[in-house]
Coordinates of C-alpha atoms in Angstrom, one line a residue:
M352 CA 84.8 139.5 -42.4
S353 CA 84.2 142.0 -39.6
Y354 CA 85.1 140.7 -36.1
R355 CA 81.5 141.7 -35.1
K356 CA 80.2 138.9 -37.3
V357 CA 82.7 136.4 -35.9
Y358 CA 82.7 137.0 -32.1
K359 CA 79.6 137.4 -29.9
K360 CA 79.2 138.0 -26.2
V361 CA 78.1 135.0 -24.1
K362 CA 74.5 134.8 -23.1
S363 CA 75.3 134.1 -19.4
S364 CA 78.0 135.6 -17.2
S365 CA 78.6 132.1 -15.8
Q366 CA 79.4 130.7 -19.3
T367 CA 83.0 130.0 -20.1
T368 CA 84.3 129.4 -23.6
R369 CA 87.7 128.9 -25.4
H370 CA 87.6 132.5 -26.5
L371 CA 88.3 135.8 -24.7
F372 CA 87.9 139.5 -25.4
L373 CA 90.8 141.4 -23.8
S374 CA 90.9 145.2 -23.4
P375 CA 93.0 147.3 -23.3
C376 CA 95.2 144.9 -25.2
G377 CA 96.3 145.8 -28.7
H378 CA 98.4 148.0 -30.9
T379 CA 98.2 150.8 -28.4
N380 CA 99.9 148.5 -25.9
G381 CA 102.7 147.8 -28.4
I382 CA 101.3 144.4 -29.3
T383 CA 101.7 143.7 -33.1
D384 CA 102.4 140.0 -33.3
I385 CA 102.2 136.6 -31.5
E386 CA 105.5 137.1 -29.8
G387 CA 104.4 140.4 -28.2
L388 CA 101.0 138.9 -27.3
R389 CA 102.6 136.0 -25.5
R390 CA 104.9 138.3 -23.5
F391 CA 102.0 140.6 -22.6
L392 CA 99.9 137.6 -21.4
N393 CA 102.7 135.9 -19.6
D394 CA 103.1 133.1 -22.1
P395 CA 99.6 131.5 -21.7
Y396 CA 99.3 127.7 -22.4
G397 CA 97.1 126.5 -25.3
L398 CA 96.9 129.8 -27.3
I399 CA 96.0 128.8 -30.8
D400 CA 94.5 131.8 -32.5
F401 CA 94.2 135.6 -32.1
L402 CA 93.0 138.8 -33.6
I403 CA 94.8 142.0 -32.6
E404 CA 93.0 145.3 -33.0
N405 CA 93.9 148.9 -31.9
N406 CA 93.0 148.7 -28.2
F407 CA 91.6 145.2 -27.9
T408 CA 92.4 141.6 -28.8
F409 CA 90.4 138.3 -29.3
V410 CA 92.3 135.2 -28.2
S411 CA 91.3 131.5 -28.7
F412 CA 92.6 128.6 -26.7
E413 CA 92.6 124.8 -27.1
T414 CA 90.2 124.4 -24.2
A415 CA 87.9 126.5 -22.0
E416 CA 90.2 125.5 -19.1
D417 CA 93.1 127.2 -20.8
S418 CA 91.1 130.4 -21.4
V419 CA 90.1 130.5 -17.7
R420 CA 93.7 130.0 -16.7
C421 CA 94.7 132.9 -18.9
R422 CA 92.0 135.2 -17.5
D423 CA 93.0 134.4 -14.0
S424 CA 96.6 135.4 -14.6
L425 CA 96.1 138.6 -16.6
P426 CA 98.1 141.7 -15.8
S427 CA 96.2 144.1 -13.6
G428 CA 93.9 146.6 -15.4
I429 CA 93.1 144.2 -18.3
R430 CA 89.4 143.4 -18.7
A431 CA 88.5 139.9 -19.9
E432 CA 85.1 138.6 -21.2
F433 CA 84.3 135.2 -22.6
V434 CA 82.9 135.3 -26.1
T435 CA 81.7 132.8 -28.7
K436 CA 83.3 132.4 -32.1
R437 CA 81.4 131.7 -35.3
G438 CA 81.9 128.1 -36.5
D439 CA 83.4 127.0 -33.2
R440 CA 82.6 123.3 -32.5
G441 CA 83.9 123.2 -29.0
S442 CA 87.2 122.3 -27.3
S443 CA 90.0 120.8 -29.3
T444 CA 92.9 119.3 -27.4
S445 CA 94.2 117.2 -30.3
S446 CA 97.3 119.3 -30.7
S447 CA 98.6 118.5 -27.2
V448 CA 97.2 115.2 -26.1
S449 CA 99.4 112.2 -26.9
T450 CA 98.0 109.3 -28.9
T451 CA 97.7 105.7 -28.0
T452 CA 99.8 103.1 -29.9
D453 CA 96.9 102.0 -32.2
E454 CA 96.7 105.5 -33.6
L455 CA 100.3 105.8 -34.7
P456 CA 101.1 106.4 -38.4
P457 CA 102.0 103.1 -40.2
G458 CA 105.7 102.4 -39.9
L459 CA 106.3 104.3 -36.7
T460 CA 107.6 102.5 -33.7
V461 CA 108.4 104.0 -30.3
I462 CA 110.6 102.0 -27.9
P463 CA 110.4 103.3 -24.3
D464 CA 113.4 103.1 -22.0
F465 CA 115.8 102.4 -24.9
I466 CA 118.7 103.4 -22.7
T467 CA 119.0 103.4 -18.9
E468 CA 119.1 106.4 -16.6
D469 CA 122.9 105.9 -16.1
E470 CA 123.4 105.7 -19.8
E471 CA 121.4 108.8 -20.3
K472 CA 123.5 110.7 -17.7
R473 CA 126.8 109.6 -19.4
L474 CA 125.4 110.5 -22.8
L475 CA 124.4 114.0 -21.7
V476 CA 127.9 114.6 -20.4
V477 CA 129.6 113.8 -23.7
V478 CA 127.0 115.6 -25.7
D479 CA 127.5 118.8 -23.6
E480 CA 131.2 118.5 -24.0
G481 CA 130.7 118.9 -27.8
V482 CA 130.8 122.2 -29.7
W483 CA 127.3 123.7 -30.2
D484 CA 126.4 125.5 -33.4
E485 CA 124.3 128.5 -32.5
T486 CA 123.7 129.9 -36.0
I487 CA 120.0 129.0 -35.9
R488 CA 117.4 129.7 -33.2
R489 CA 118.3 126.6 -31.2
R490 CA 121.7 124.9 -30.5
V491 CA 122.7 122.0 -32.7
Q492 CA 125.6 119.7 -33.4
H493 CA 126.2 117.9 -36.7
F494 CA 128.3 114.8 -37.3
G495 CA 129.1 112.9 -40.5
H496 CA 127.5 115.5 -42.6
A497 CA 126.2 118.9 -41.6
F498 CA 122.5 119.7 -42.2
N499 CA 121.9 122.7 -44.5
Y500 CA 118.8 124.4 -43.4
A501 CA 118.6 126.4 -46.7
S502 CA 118.7 123.4 -49.0
L503 CA 117.2 120.9 -46.5
R504 CA 120.0 118.5 -47.3
A505 CA 123.0 117.1 -45.5
E506 CA 126.2 118.3 -47.1
D507 CA 130.0 118.6 -46.5
A508 CA 131.4 121.8 -48.0
D509 CA 131.5 125.1 -46.0
L510 CA 129.3 123.8 -43.2
Q511 CA 130.0 123.3 -39.6
G512 CA 130.1 119.7 -38.5
E513 CA 132.4 116.8 -37.5
A514 CA 133.5 114.7 -40.4
S515 CA 132.8 111.4 -38.7
M516 CA 130.2 109.9 -36.4
P517 CA 131.1 110.2 -32.7
A518 CA 132.5 107.1 -31.1
Y519 CA 129.9 107.3 -28.3
T520 CA 127.1 106.4 -30.8
D521 CA 128.7 103.1 -31.8
E522 CA 126.9 101.1 -29.2
L523 CA 123.6 103.0 -29.8
V524 CA 123.7 102.2 -33.5
R525 CA 124.5 98.5 -32.7
R526 CA 121.5 98.4 -30.4
I527 CA 119.2 100.1 -32.9
R528 CA 120.1 97.5 -35.5
A529 CA 119.7 94.7 -33.0
N530 CA 116.2 95.5 -31.9
S531 CA 113.1 93.9 -33.3
V532 CA 112.1 96.8 -35.6
N533 CA 112.4 95.6 -39.2
E534 CA 112.9 99.1 -40.6
A535 CA 116.2 99.5 -38.6
R536 CA 117.8 96.1 -38.9
D537 CA 120.0 97.2 -41.8
F538 CA 120.4 100.8 -40.7
E539 CA 123.8 102.3 -41.3
P540 CA 123.5 105.9 -40.2
D541 CA 126.3 108.3 -41.4
Q542 CA 124.7 111.6 -40.4
L543 CA 123.7 112.7 -36.9
T544 CA 122.1 115.9 -35.8
I545 CA 121.8 116.7 -32.1
N546 CA 119.2 119.3 -31.2
E547 CA 118.7 121.1 -27.9
Y548 CA 115.1 122.1 -27.2
T549 CA 114.4 124.4 -24.3
P550 CA 110.8 125.1 -23.1
G551 CA 108.9 127.0 -25.8
D552 CA 111.0 125.8 -28.7
G553 CA 109.3 124.0 -31.7
I554 CA 109.8 123.1 -35.3
A555 CA 107.5 123.4 -38.3
F556 CA 105.6 120.5 -39.9
H557 CA 108.0 119.0 -42.4
V558 CA 109.2 115.8 -44.0
D559 CA 112.9 114.8 -44.0
T560 CA 114.0 115.2 -47.7
H561 CA 113.2 112.0 -49.6
S562 CA 116.1 112.1 -52.0
A563 CA 118.7 113.1 -49.3
F564 CA 118.1 110.3 -46.9
E565 CA 117.2 106.6 -46.9
G566 CA 114.6 105.4 -44.5
P567 CA 114.2 105.2 -41.6
I568 CA 114.8 108.3 -39.5
V569 CA 115.7 107.4 -35.9
I570 CA 115.3 109.8 -32.9
L571 CA 116.6 109.3 -29.4
S572 CA 115.2 111.6 -26.8
I573 CA 117.2 112.3 -23.6
A574 CA 116.9 114.8 -20.7
G575 CA 113.2 115.5 -21.3
G576 CA 110.1 114.3 -23.2
I577 CA 108.0 116.1 -25.7
V578 CA 104.9 115.8 -27.9
L579 CA 105.7 115.2 -31.6
E580 CA 102.8 115.7 -33.9
F581 CA 102.1 114.0 -37.2
R582 CA 99.8 114.9 -40.1
K583 CA 99.1 112.8 -43.2
S584 CA 99.5 114.3 -46.7
E585 CA 96.8 113.4 -49.2
G586 CA 97.0 114.7 -52.8
G587 CA 99.5 117.4 -51.8
K588 CA 97.3 118.7 -49.0
E589 CA 97.9 118.2 -45.3
E590 CA 95.1 116.8 -43.2
R591 CA 94.5 119.4 -40.5
A592 CA 93.9 116.9 -37.7
S593 CA 97.1 115.9 -36.0
L594 CA 98.2 112.7 -34.3
P595 CA 100.2 113.9 -31.3
L596 CA 102.7 111.4 -29.9
W597 CA 104.4 111.6 -26.5
L598 CA 108.1 110.8 -26.7
P599 CA 109.3 110.2 -23.2
R600 CA 112.9 110.8 -22.2
R601 CA 115.2 107.8 -23.0
S602 CA 112.8 106.6 -25.7
L603 CA 113.7 105.7 -29.3
A604 CA 111.4 106.6 -32.2
V605 CA 111.8 104.8 -35.5
M606 CA 110.1 106.5 -38.4
G607 CA 110.0 104.1 -41.4
G608 CA 107.7 103.4 -44.3
E609 CA 104.6 105.6 -44.6
S610 CA 105.3 107.5 -41.4
R611 CA 108.7 108.5 -42.8
F612 CA 107.7 109.4 -46.4
G613 CA 103.9 110.0 -46.3
W614 CA 103.4 112.1 -43.1
V615 CA 104.8 115.4 -42.0
H616 CA 105.8 115.9 -38.4
G617 CA 106.6 118.8 -36.1
I618 CA 106.7 120.2 -32.6
A619 CA 104.5 123.0 -31.2
G620 CA 106.4 125.9 -29.7
R621 CA 105.1 126.0 -26.1
K622 CA 106.2 125.3 -22.5
T623 CA 103.8 122.6 -21.5
D624 CA 102.1 119.5 -23.1
R625 CA 99.0 117.6 -22.3
V626 CA 99.8 113.9 -22.2
G627 CA 97.6 110.7 -22.0
P628 CA 93.9 110.1 -22.3
D629 CA 93.2 112.4 -19.3
G630 CA 95.2 115.3 -20.8
K631 CA 97.6 115.6 -17.9
L632 CA 99.5 118.9 -18.0
V633 CA 103.2 118.2 -18.2
E634 CA 105.8 121.0 -18.0
R635 CA 108.5 120.9 -20.7
H636 CA 112.2 120.8 -19.7
R637 CA 115.4 120.9 -21.6
R638 CA 115.3 118.0 -24.2
I639 CA 118.2 116.7 -26.3
S640 CA 117.3 114.8 -29.5
L641 CA 119.8 112.7 -31.4
T642 CA 118.5 112.2 -34.9
F643 CA 120.2 109.5 -36.9
R644 CA 120.0 109.4 -40.7
Q645 CA 121.5 107.5 -43.6
M646 CA 122.6 109.5 -46.6
K647 CA 121.2 108.8 -50.0
N648 CA 121.4 111.8 -52.4
S649 CA 119.7 110.1 -55.3
P650 CA 116.3 110.4 -57.0
C651 CA 113.3 109.0 -55.0
H652 CA 110.5 107.2 -56.7
C653 CA 108.4 106.3 -53.7
E654 CA 104.6 105.9 -53.5
W655 CA 104.1 109.2 -51.7
P656 CA 104.7 111.7 -54.5
S657 CA 103.0 114.7 -52.7
L658 CA 105.9 114.9 -50.2
C659 CA 108.6 113.6 -52.5
D660 CA 111.1 116.2 -53.7
T661 CA 112.0 114.2 -56.8
Q662 CA 108.4 113.9 -57.9
N663 CA 107.2 117.1 -56.4
P664 CA 109.9 119.7 -56.0
Q665 CA 107.5 122.1 -54.2
S666 CA 107.5 119.7 -51.2
L667 CA 110.9 121.2 -50.2
V668 CA 109.0 124.3 -49.1
L669 CA 108.3 124.0 -45.4
P670 CA 104.5 123.5 -44.7
S671 CA 102.4 125.1 -42.0
R672 CA 103.8 125.7 -38.6
V673 CA 102.7 123.9 -35.4
G674 CA 101.4 126.6 -33.2
D675 CA 104.1 129.2 -32.8
S676 CA 107.0 127.0 -33.8
H677 CA 110.3 127.7 -35.5
S678 CA 110.9 126.8 -39.1
E679 CA 114.1 124.8 -39.0
Q680 CA 113.9 121.1 -40.0
S681 CA 115.0 118.2 -37.8
G682 CA 113.5 115.9 -35.2

């Protein structure tokens, strides 16, 4: 469909929308993809869609407020006009506003302040003393078994990773088992992946491989918080609406049951999040996640076949990205 049938000028010069027409801004400026567009526009917040032409570009944002912010920070010489977009139903902030507890996927529990500030500081020191693997687009450490991003499984041979779980996690695991979450009372993790997320990093929507790991998946966030998004899978198709969940620093997220096996989760690649019912803008900082898993490596016969690699091998193909996120799996 021609862009002329999709985008229309606004009827009033005072009207603001989620969509902007930018010129000159296109292939003649060396812009060919989302990365180039973000650099050219100084990494605008809330960018969710775009159409790049020869010497102009249409961009769409989560809210009109985001598009106004982009317009006001454009490089000199760039003309910006608000436009409407065919089929647009107004602002959508669902991808960046955190949910309330009654909206969580079944089986998901978040425990705030799972560790103290002093414990967090000590944990950061020992984590940073470890050896970081930089073979993917973010830094990681593997313990017990190394995660293979090609097969989406945890394995031993020819992969970087410590053979045993680090001693500094012993007390954390004891505390995880001792808390009131039923899913984690018998948890015996033997695989740990530590991920470093810097502002702008993200991961694609995915489900941790059913046949590779028992439930639950347990994630401890330190140094910074982030919005983790969930989508339910029905009949092999993802529901497009997301449930965004704010994971504050020092919190523990336990994904068990349906939230573990029947929903995909991911992180949008951006530098800010909108948090809470009022959509407060929160800048991202460095975040370290410690993701604990228990090895399984046996067929899975769960009640969520659309995301089960045993019942549906195609589920191992990573689904759609979250915004401009990276494609490696892990929480």
